[in-house]
PDB file of C-alpha atoms in Angstrom:
ATOM      1  CA  LYS A  19      26.019 -54.118  18.851  1.00 43.00           C
ATOM      2  CA  VAL A  20      29.063 -51.996  18.784  1.00 41.00           C
ATOM      3  CA  VAL A  21      29.538 -51.448  14.498  1.00 41.00           C
ATOM      4  CA  TYR A  22      32.518 -49.728  13.293  1.00 42.00           C
ATOM      5  CA  ALA A  23      33.788 -48.820  10.441  1.00 44.00           C
ATOM      6  CA  ARG A  24      36.755 -49.115   8.103  1.00 47.00           C
ATOM      7  CA  SER A  25      38.827 -46.418   7.258  1.00 44.00           C
ATOM      8  CA  THR A  26      38.525 -45.408   3.671  1.00 49.00           C
ATOM      9  CA  SER A  27      41.855 -43.196   3.185  1.00 45.00           C
ATOM     10  CA  PRO A  28      44.332 -43.865   0.048  1.00 48.00           C
ATOM     11  CA  PHE A  29      47.096 -43.867   2.762  1.00 47.00           C
ATOM     12  CA  GLY A  30      45.245 -46.509   4.235  1.00 48.00           C
ATOM     13  CA  THR A  31      46.733 -45.838   7.898  1.00 48.00           C
ATOM     14  CA  GLU A  32      44.174 -43.946   9.930  1.00 46.00           C
ATOM     15  CA  PRO A  33      42.106 -45.870  12.757  1.00 45.00           C
ATOM     16  CA  ASP A  34      39.076 -47.494  12.353  1.00 44.00           C
ATOM     17  CA  VAL A  35      35.945 -44.884  12.949  1.00 42.00           C
ATOM     18  CA  TYR A  36      33.450 -45.999  15.555  1.00 41.00           C
ATOM     19  CA  ILE A  37      29.987 -44.880  14.231  1.00 43.00           C
ATOM     20  CA  GLY A  38      27.598 -45.956  17.110  1.00 47.00           C
ATOM     21  CA  SER A  39      25.877 -48.883  18.947  1.00 51.00           C
ATOM     22  CA  LEU A  40      22.463 -50.457  18.950  1.00 51.00           C
ATOM     23  CA  ASN A  41      20.939 -51.628  21.578  1.00 58.00           C
ATOM     24  CA  PHE A  42      18.073 -53.772  20.024  1.00 60.00           C
ATOM     25  CA  GLU A  43      16.472 -54.733  23.513  1.00 68.00           C
ATOM     26  CA  VAL A  44      15.969 -51.007  23.810  1.00 70.00           C
ATOM     27  CA  ILE A  45      14.500 -51.327  20.335  1.00 71.00           C
ATOM     28  CA  LYS A  46      12.176 -54.379  20.765  1.00 70.00           C
ATOM     29  CA  ASP A  47      10.611 -52.316  24.130  1.00 74.00           C
ATOM     30  CA  ARG A  48      10.405 -49.185  21.918  1.00 75.00           C
ATOM     31  CA  LEU A  49       8.428 -51.785  19.353  1.00 74.00           C
ATOM     32  CA  ARG A  50       6.340 -53.305  22.372  1.00 74.00           C
ATOM     33  CA  GLU A  51       5.256 -50.042  23.174  1.00 79.00           C
ATOM     34  CA  LEU A  52       3.918 -48.943  19.706  1.00 76.00           C
ATOM     35  CA  LEU A  53       2.412 -51.964  19.825  1.00 70.00           C
ATOM     36  CA  ASP A  54       0.455 -51.584  23.224  1.00 75.00           C
ATOM     37  CA  GLU A  55      -0.639 -47.923  21.897  1.00 77.00           C
ATOM     38  CA  LEU A  56      -1.981 -49.320  18.841  1.00 67.00           C
ATOM     39  CA  ALA A  57      -3.791 -51.886  20.555  1.00 66.00           C
ATOM     40  CA  ALA A  58      -5.569 -49.466  23.150  1.00 72.00           C
ATOM     41  CA  ILE A  59      -6.711 -47.313  19.746  1.00 70.00           C
ATOM     42  CA  GLY A  60      -7.785 -49.800  17.671  1.00 61.00           C
ATOM     43  CA  ASP A  61      -9.951 -51.148  21.498  1.00 63.00           C
ATOM     44  CA  ALA A  62     -10.621 -47.306  21.607  1.00 61.00           C
ATOM     45  CA  LEU A  63     -12.873 -47.616  18.208  1.00 57.00           C
ATOM     46  CA  GLU A  64     -14.471 -50.063  18.841  1.00 57.00           C
ATOM     47  CA  ASP A  65     -16.201 -48.481  21.912  1.00 58.00           C
ATOM     48  CA  PRO A  66     -19.993 -47.673  21.315  1.00 59.00           C
ATOM     49  CA  LEU A  67     -19.545 -44.254  22.186  1.00 57.00           C
ATOM     50  CA  VAL A  68     -16.434 -43.534  19.531  1.00 54.00           C
ATOM     51  CA  GLN A  69     -18.198 -45.275  16.808  1.00 52.00           C
ATOM     52  CA  THR A  70     -21.372 -42.850  17.531  1.00 55.00           C
ATOM     53  CA  ALA A  71     -19.373 -40.026  17.750  1.00 52.00           C
ATOM     54  CA  LEU A  72     -17.789 -41.018  14.171  1.00 50.00           C
ATOM     55  CA  GLN A  73     -20.809 -41.605  12.369  1.00 54.00           C
ATOM     56  CA  ILE A  74     -21.973 -38.112  12.676  1.00 48.00           C
ATOM     57  CA  PRO A  75     -22.953 -36.556   9.965  1.00 51.00           C
ATOM     58  CA  LEU A  76     -21.499 -33.794   8.756  1.00 48.00           C
ATOM     59  CA  PRO A  77     -23.917 -32.326   5.966  1.00 50.00           C
ATOM     60  CA  PHE A  78     -21.622 -29.621   4.255  1.00 48.00           C
ATOM     61  CA  LEU A  79     -19.305 -32.301   3.743  1.00 48.00           C
ATOM     62  CA  ASP A  80     -22.219 -35.071   2.929  1.00 48.00           C
ATOM     63  CA  ASP A  81     -24.095 -32.711   0.371  1.00 51.00           C
ATOM     64  CA  PRO A  82     -22.135 -31.870  -2.809  1.00 53.00           C
ATOM     65  CA  ASN A  83     -24.821 -28.680  -3.144  1.00 54.00           C
ATOM     66  CA  ASN A  84     -23.860 -27.346   0.469  1.00 52.00           C
ATOM     67  CA  ASN A  85     -22.503 -23.833   0.022  1.00 52.00           C
ATOM     68  CA  THR A  86     -21.638 -23.726   4.282  1.00 55.00           C
ATOM     69  CA  ILE A  87     -18.061 -23.533   3.724  1.00 55.00           C
ATOM     70  CA  ASP A  88     -18.578 -20.618   1.015  1.00 57.00           C
ATOM     71  CA  GLU A  89     -21.086 -18.599   3.424  1.00 60.00           C
ATOM     72  CA  LEU A  90     -18.304 -19.230   6.866  1.00 57.00           C
ATOM     73  CA  LEU A  91     -15.786 -17.568   4.826  1.00 61.00           C
ATOM     74  CA  THR A  92     -18.295 -14.967   3.098  1.00 62.00           C
ATOM     75  CA  ASP A  93     -21.434 -14.086   5.382  1.00 67.00           C
ATOM     76  CA  ASP A  94     -20.094 -15.396   9.156  1.00 69.00           C
ATOM     77  CA  ARG A  95     -19.081 -12.399  10.784  1.00 77.00           C
ATOM     78  CA  ARG A  96     -18.651 -13.987  13.726  1.00 78.00           C
ATOM     79  CA  PHE A  97     -15.563 -16.107  11.727  1.00 76.00           C
ATOM     80  CA  ARG A  98     -13.833 -12.694  10.030  1.00 80.00           C
ATOM     81  CA  THR A  99     -13.892 -11.655  14.102  1.00 85.00           C
ATOM     82  CA  VAL A 100     -12.103 -14.950  15.210  1.00 84.00           C
ATOM     83  CA  VAL A 101      -9.679 -14.705  12.422  1.00 85.00           C
ATOM     84  CA  THR A 102      -9.056 -10.693  13.041  1.00 89.00           C
ATOM     85  CA  ASN A 103      -8.319 -11.866  16.526  1.00 91.00           C
ATOM     86  CA  SER A 104      -6.341 -14.219  16.573  1.00 92.00           C
ATOM     87  CA  LEU A 105      -4.324 -12.374  13.726  1.00 93.00           C
ATOM     88  CA  LEU A 106      -3.456  -9.689  16.038  1.00 94.00           C
ATOM     89  CA  PHE A 107      -3.423 -11.678  19.228  1.00 94.00           C
ATOM     90  CA  THR A 108      -0.220 -13.145  17.406  1.00 94.00           C
ATOM     91  CA  PHE A 109       1.198 -10.089  15.960  1.00 95.00           C
ATOM     92  CA  ALA A 110       0.444  -8.103  18.591  1.00 95.00           C
ATOM     93  CA  SER A 111       2.166 -10.654  21.414  1.00 95.00           C
ATOM     94  CA  VAL A 112       5.069 -11.137  18.862  1.00 95.00           C
ATOM     95  CA  THR A 113       6.346  -7.638  18.524  1.00 95.00           C
ATOM     96  CA  GLY A 114       6.037  -7.137  22.202  1.00 95.00           C
ATOM     97  CA  LYS A 115       7.424 -10.152  23.042  1.00 94.00           C
ATOM     98  CA  ILE A 116      10.858  -9.149  20.979  1.00 94.00           C
ATOM     99  CA  VAL A 117      10.538  -5.344  21.667  1.00 95.00           C
ATOM    100  CA  PHE A 118      10.075  -5.940  25.967  1.00 94.00           C
ATOM    101  CA  GLY A 119      12.696  -9.128  25.227  1.00 92.00           C
ATOM    102  CA  MET A 120      15.694  -6.460  23.442  1.00 93.00           C
ATOM    103  CA  VAL A 121      15.199  -3.890  26.407  1.00 91.00           C
ATOM    104  CA  MET A 122      15.798  -6.255  29.098  1.00 89.00           C
ATOM    105  CA  ALA A 123      19.222  -7.820  26.534  1.00 89.00           C
ATOM    106  CA  LEU A 124      20.134  -4.435  26.104  1.00 88.00           C
ATOM    107  CA  ILE A 125      20.180  -3.447  29.936  1.00 86.00           C
ATOM    108  CA  LEU A 126      21.898  -6.736  31.663  1.00 85.00           C
ATOM    109  CA  ASN A 127      24.353  -6.510  28.653  1.00 83.00           C
ATOM    110  CA  GLN A 128      25.465  -3.131  30.300  1.00 81.00           C
ATOM    111  CA  ARG A 129      27.708  -3.504  33.016  1.00 79.00           C
ATOM    112  CA  ILE A 130      25.431  -2.196  36.255  1.00 77.00           C
ATOM    113  CA  ARG A 131      25.720  -4.253  39.745  1.00 79.00           C
ATOM    114  CA  PHE A 132      23.261  -6.446  40.855  1.00 77.00           C
ATOM    115  CA  ARG A 133      23.144  -7.439  38.003  1.00 75.00           C
ATOM    116  CA  GLY A 134      22.868 -11.219  38.064  1.00 75.00           C
ATOM    117  CA  MET A 135      19.761 -10.776  40.571  1.00 79.00           C
ATOM    118  CA  PHE A 136      18.355  -8.732  37.583  1.00 78.00           C
ATOM    119  CA  ARG A 137      18.466 -11.980  35.486  1.00 77.00           C
ATOM    120  CA  GLY A 138      16.888 -13.632  38.082  1.00 77.00           C
ATOM    121  CA  TRP A 139      13.896 -11.518  38.289  1.00 81.00           C
ATOM    122  CA  LEU A 140      13.534 -11.072  34.834  1.00 81.00           C
ATOM    123  CA  LEU A 141      13.673 -14.285  34.586  1.00 81.00           C
ATOM    124  CA  PHE A 142      10.592 -15.421  36.841  1.00 84.00           C
ATOM    125  CA  PRO A 143       7.356 -15.084  34.742  1.00 84.00           C
ATOM    126  CA  TRP A 144       8.613 -17.541  32.227  1.00 84.00           C
ATOM    127  CA  VAL A 145       9.926 -20.281  34.905  1.00 83.00           C
ATOM    128  CA  ALA A 146       6.253 -19.536  36.924  1.00 85.00           C
ATOM    129  CA  PRO A 147       4.137 -22.472  35.718  1.00 86.00           C
ATOM    130  CA  THR A 148       1.439 -20.914  33.781  1.00 85.00           C
ATOM    131  CA  PHE A 149      -1.127 -22.071  35.012  1.00 86.00           C
ATOM    132  CA  VAL A 150       0.060 -19.308  38.805  1.00 87.00           C
ATOM    133  CA  THR A 151       0.791 -16.988  35.640  1.00 87.00           C
ATOM    134  CA  ALA A 152      -3.537 -17.593  34.177  1.00 88.00           C
ATOM    135  CA  LEU A 153      -4.430 -17.247  38.040  1.00 89.00           C
ATOM    136  CA  THR A 154      -2.533 -14.029  38.841  1.00 90.00           C
ATOM    137  CA  TRP A 155      -3.516 -11.753  36.215  1.00 91.00           C
ATOM    138  CA  ARG A 156      -7.047 -13.088  36.606  1.00 91.00           C
ATOM    139  CA  TRP A 157      -6.908 -11.747  40.269  1.00 90.00           C
ATOM    140  CA  MET A 158      -5.357  -8.519  38.616  1.00 92.00           C
ATOM    141  CA  TYR A 159      -7.699  -8.409  36.053  1.00 92.00           C
ATOM    142  CA  ASP A 160     -10.578  -8.842  38.082  1.00 89.00           C
ATOM    143  CA  GLY A 161     -13.664  -6.058  37.760  1.00 85.00           C
ATOM    144  CA  THR A 162     -14.431  -5.690  41.665  1.00 84.00           C
ATOM    145  CA  ALA A 163     -11.140  -6.929  44.124  1.00 83.00           C
ATOM    146  CA  GLY A 164      -8.451  -6.765  41.246  1.00 88.00           C
ATOM    147  CA  VAL A 165      -5.184  -4.883  42.187  1.00 92.00           C
ATOM    148  CA  ILE A 166      -5.632  -3.076  38.582  1.00 92.00           C
ATOM    149  CA  ASN A 167      -8.803  -1.336  39.228  1.00 91.00           C
ATOM    150  CA  TYR A 168      -7.654  -0.620  42.564  1.00 91.00           C
ATOM    151  CA  VAL A 169      -4.510   1.637  41.452  1.00 91.00           C
ATOM    152  CA  LEU A 170      -6.320   3.550  39.030  1.00 91.00           C
ATOM    153  CA  LEU A 171      -9.244   4.499  40.927  1.00 91.00           C
ATOM    154  CA  ASN A 172      -6.810   5.462  43.398  1.00 90.00           C
ATOM    155  CA  LEU A 173      -4.631   7.582  40.616  1.00 91.00           C
ATOM    156  CA  LYS A 174      -8.501   9.196  39.738  1.00 88.00           C
ATOM    157  CA  LEU A 175      -7.704   7.926  36.388  1.00 89.00           C
ATOM    158  CA  ILE A 176     -11.059   6.220  36.191  1.00 87.00           C
ATOM    159  CA  ASP A 177     -14.282   6.666  38.613  1.00 88.00           C
ATOM    160  CA  VAL A 178     -15.777   3.770  37.435  1.00 88.00           C
ATOM    161  CA  PRO A 179     -14.513  -0.428  37.759  1.00 89.00           C
ATOM    162  CA  ILE A 180     -13.405  -1.836  34.481  1.00 90.00           C
ATOM    163  CA  ALA A 181     -13.799  -5.295  33.636  1.00 89.00           C
ATOM    164  CA  TRP A 182     -11.007  -5.978  31.809  1.00 90.00           C
ATOM    165  CA  LEU A 183     -11.594  -9.608  31.047  1.00 89.00           C
ATOM    166  CA  ALA A 184     -15.321  -9.120  30.462  1.00 87.00           C
ATOM    167  CA  GLU A 185     -15.734  -6.613  27.878  1.00 86.00           C
ATOM    168  CA  SER A 186     -14.819  -6.358  24.126  1.00 84.00           C
ATOM    169  CA  ALA A 187     -13.243  -3.982  24.019  1.00 87.00           C
ATOM    170  CA  THR A 188     -10.970  -4.816  26.768  1.00 90.00           C
ATOM    171  CA  ALA A 189     -10.469  -8.455  26.160  1.00 90.00           C
ATOM    172  CA  LEU A 190      -7.744  -8.880  24.058  1.00 92.00           C
ATOM    173  CA  GLY A 191      -5.076  -6.209  25.130  1.00 92.00           C
ATOM    174  CA  ALA A 192      -5.250  -7.823  28.677  1.00 92.00           C
ATOM    175  CA  VAL A 193      -4.705 -11.146  27.271  1.00 93.00           C
ATOM    176  CA  VAL A 194      -2.548  -9.822  25.396  1.00 94.00           C
ATOM    177  CA  ALA A 195      -0.672  -7.855  28.122  1.00 94.00           C
ATOM    178  CA  THR A 196      -0.467 -11.399  29.820  1.00 93.00           C
ATOM    179  CA  ASN A 197       0.695 -13.418  26.871  1.00 93.00           C
ATOM    180  CA  ILE A 198       4.048 -10.554  26.376  1.00 94.00           C
ATOM    181  CA  TRP A 199       4.416 -10.340  30.001  1.00 92.00           C
ATOM    182  CA  ARG A 200       4.484 -14.701  30.570  1.00 91.00           C
ATOM    183  CA  GLY A 201       6.717 -14.775  27.360  1.00 90.00           C
ATOM    184  CA  PHE A 202       9.084 -11.685  26.865  1.00 91.00           C
ATOM    185  CA  PRO A 203      11.932 -13.193  28.526  1.00 90.00           C
ATOM    186  CA  PHE A 204      12.889 -16.052  26.669  1.00 90.00           C
ATOM    187  CA  PHE A 205      13.415 -13.403  23.995  1.00 91.00           C
ATOM    188  CA  GLY A 206      15.211 -11.379  26.263  1.00 89.00           C
ATOM    189  CA  VAL A 207      17.662 -14.125  26.920  1.00 88.00           C
ATOM    190  CA  ALA A 208      18.142 -15.429  23.261  1.00 89.00           C
ATOM    191  CA  LEU A 209      19.069 -11.618  22.046  1.00 90.00           C
ATOM    192  CA  LEU A 210      21.001 -10.815  25.425  1.00 87.00           C
ATOM    193  CA  ALA A 211      22.926 -14.400  24.466  1.00 86.00           C
ATOM    194  CA  ALA A 212      23.659 -13.572  21.217  1.00 87.00           C
ATOM    195  CA  MET A 213      25.068 -10.117  22.314  1.00 85.00           C
ATOM    196  CA  GLN A 214      27.645 -11.393  24.798  1.00 83.00           C
ATOM    197  CA  ALA A 215      28.642 -13.564  22.090  1.00 84.00           C
ATOM    198  CA  ILE A 216      30.258 -10.675  19.965  1.00 81.00           C
ATOM    199  CA  PRO A 217      33.819 -10.275  21.094  1.00 83.00           C
ATOM    200  CA  ALA A 218      34.661  -7.236  22.948  1.00 77.00           C
ATOM    201  CA  ASP A 219      37.327  -6.195  21.155  1.00 82.00           C
ATOM    202  CA  LEU A 220      34.870  -5.573  18.257  1.00 82.00           C
ATOM    203  CA  TYR A 221      32.952  -2.847  21.071  1.00 75.00           C
ATOM    204  CA  GLU A 222      36.132  -1.035  21.655  1.00 79.00           C
ATOM    205  CA  ALA A 223      37.028  -0.949  17.341  1.00 82.00           C
ATOM    206  CA  ALA A 224      33.741   0.508  17.200  1.00 79.00           C
ATOM    207  CA  ASP A 225      34.787   2.823  19.989  1.00 79.00           C
ATOM    208  CA  VAL A 226      38.421   4.479  17.990  1.00 83.00           C
ATOM    209  CA  ASP A 227      36.496   4.260  15.057  1.00 78.00           C
ATOM    210  CA  GLY A 228      33.453   6.554  16.391  1.00 75.00           C
ATOM    211  CA  ALA A 229      29.966   4.013  16.266  1.00 71.00           C
ATOM    212  CA  THR A 230      27.260   5.207  18.880  1.00 68.00           C
ATOM    213  CA  ALA A 231      24.947   2.551  17.639  1.00 58.00           C
TER     214      ALA A 231
END
């Protein structure tokens, strides 16, 4: 059904305004799908295994005098380590993506040869499937056959191979580096689009005024 709205202009000269269309068959299909999903959830809740899982007692919730949560927040060293690593991972990853994305945008915003080809190469980490990226970097970080250890050993920068993902001193940095490599092209494309949206006249006016940044 197509819906129109009559013009509210005091002059009454504008034509009717088209608002949109409602396809009731599509709405009915969506409602049927929703009801089917709810029915599937209901069947799952009636499964004995699911009911058993839902009835697992949680002592720190059942006992009001239990201070497990307080101990978790104050005395559990593993909990503090997890929170610290999560904050470091987030801050380092986002900062690295912004920095490398800005460098990428500044380079590609210049009039250089083969700029289109460079754009395609730099977008590869972003468009590559995540599992391919994970497997590739896992092989590169391998402690025995990884290419990173091979290069560092040949350059005499290290004496023995490093298990990058097995040592606490290097595991977080290795994962952060992989995440930055995976995501910086997205930031670069966004920043490049913003730079190219600036009119060329502003750059010319800035050159005339002696701007250097």
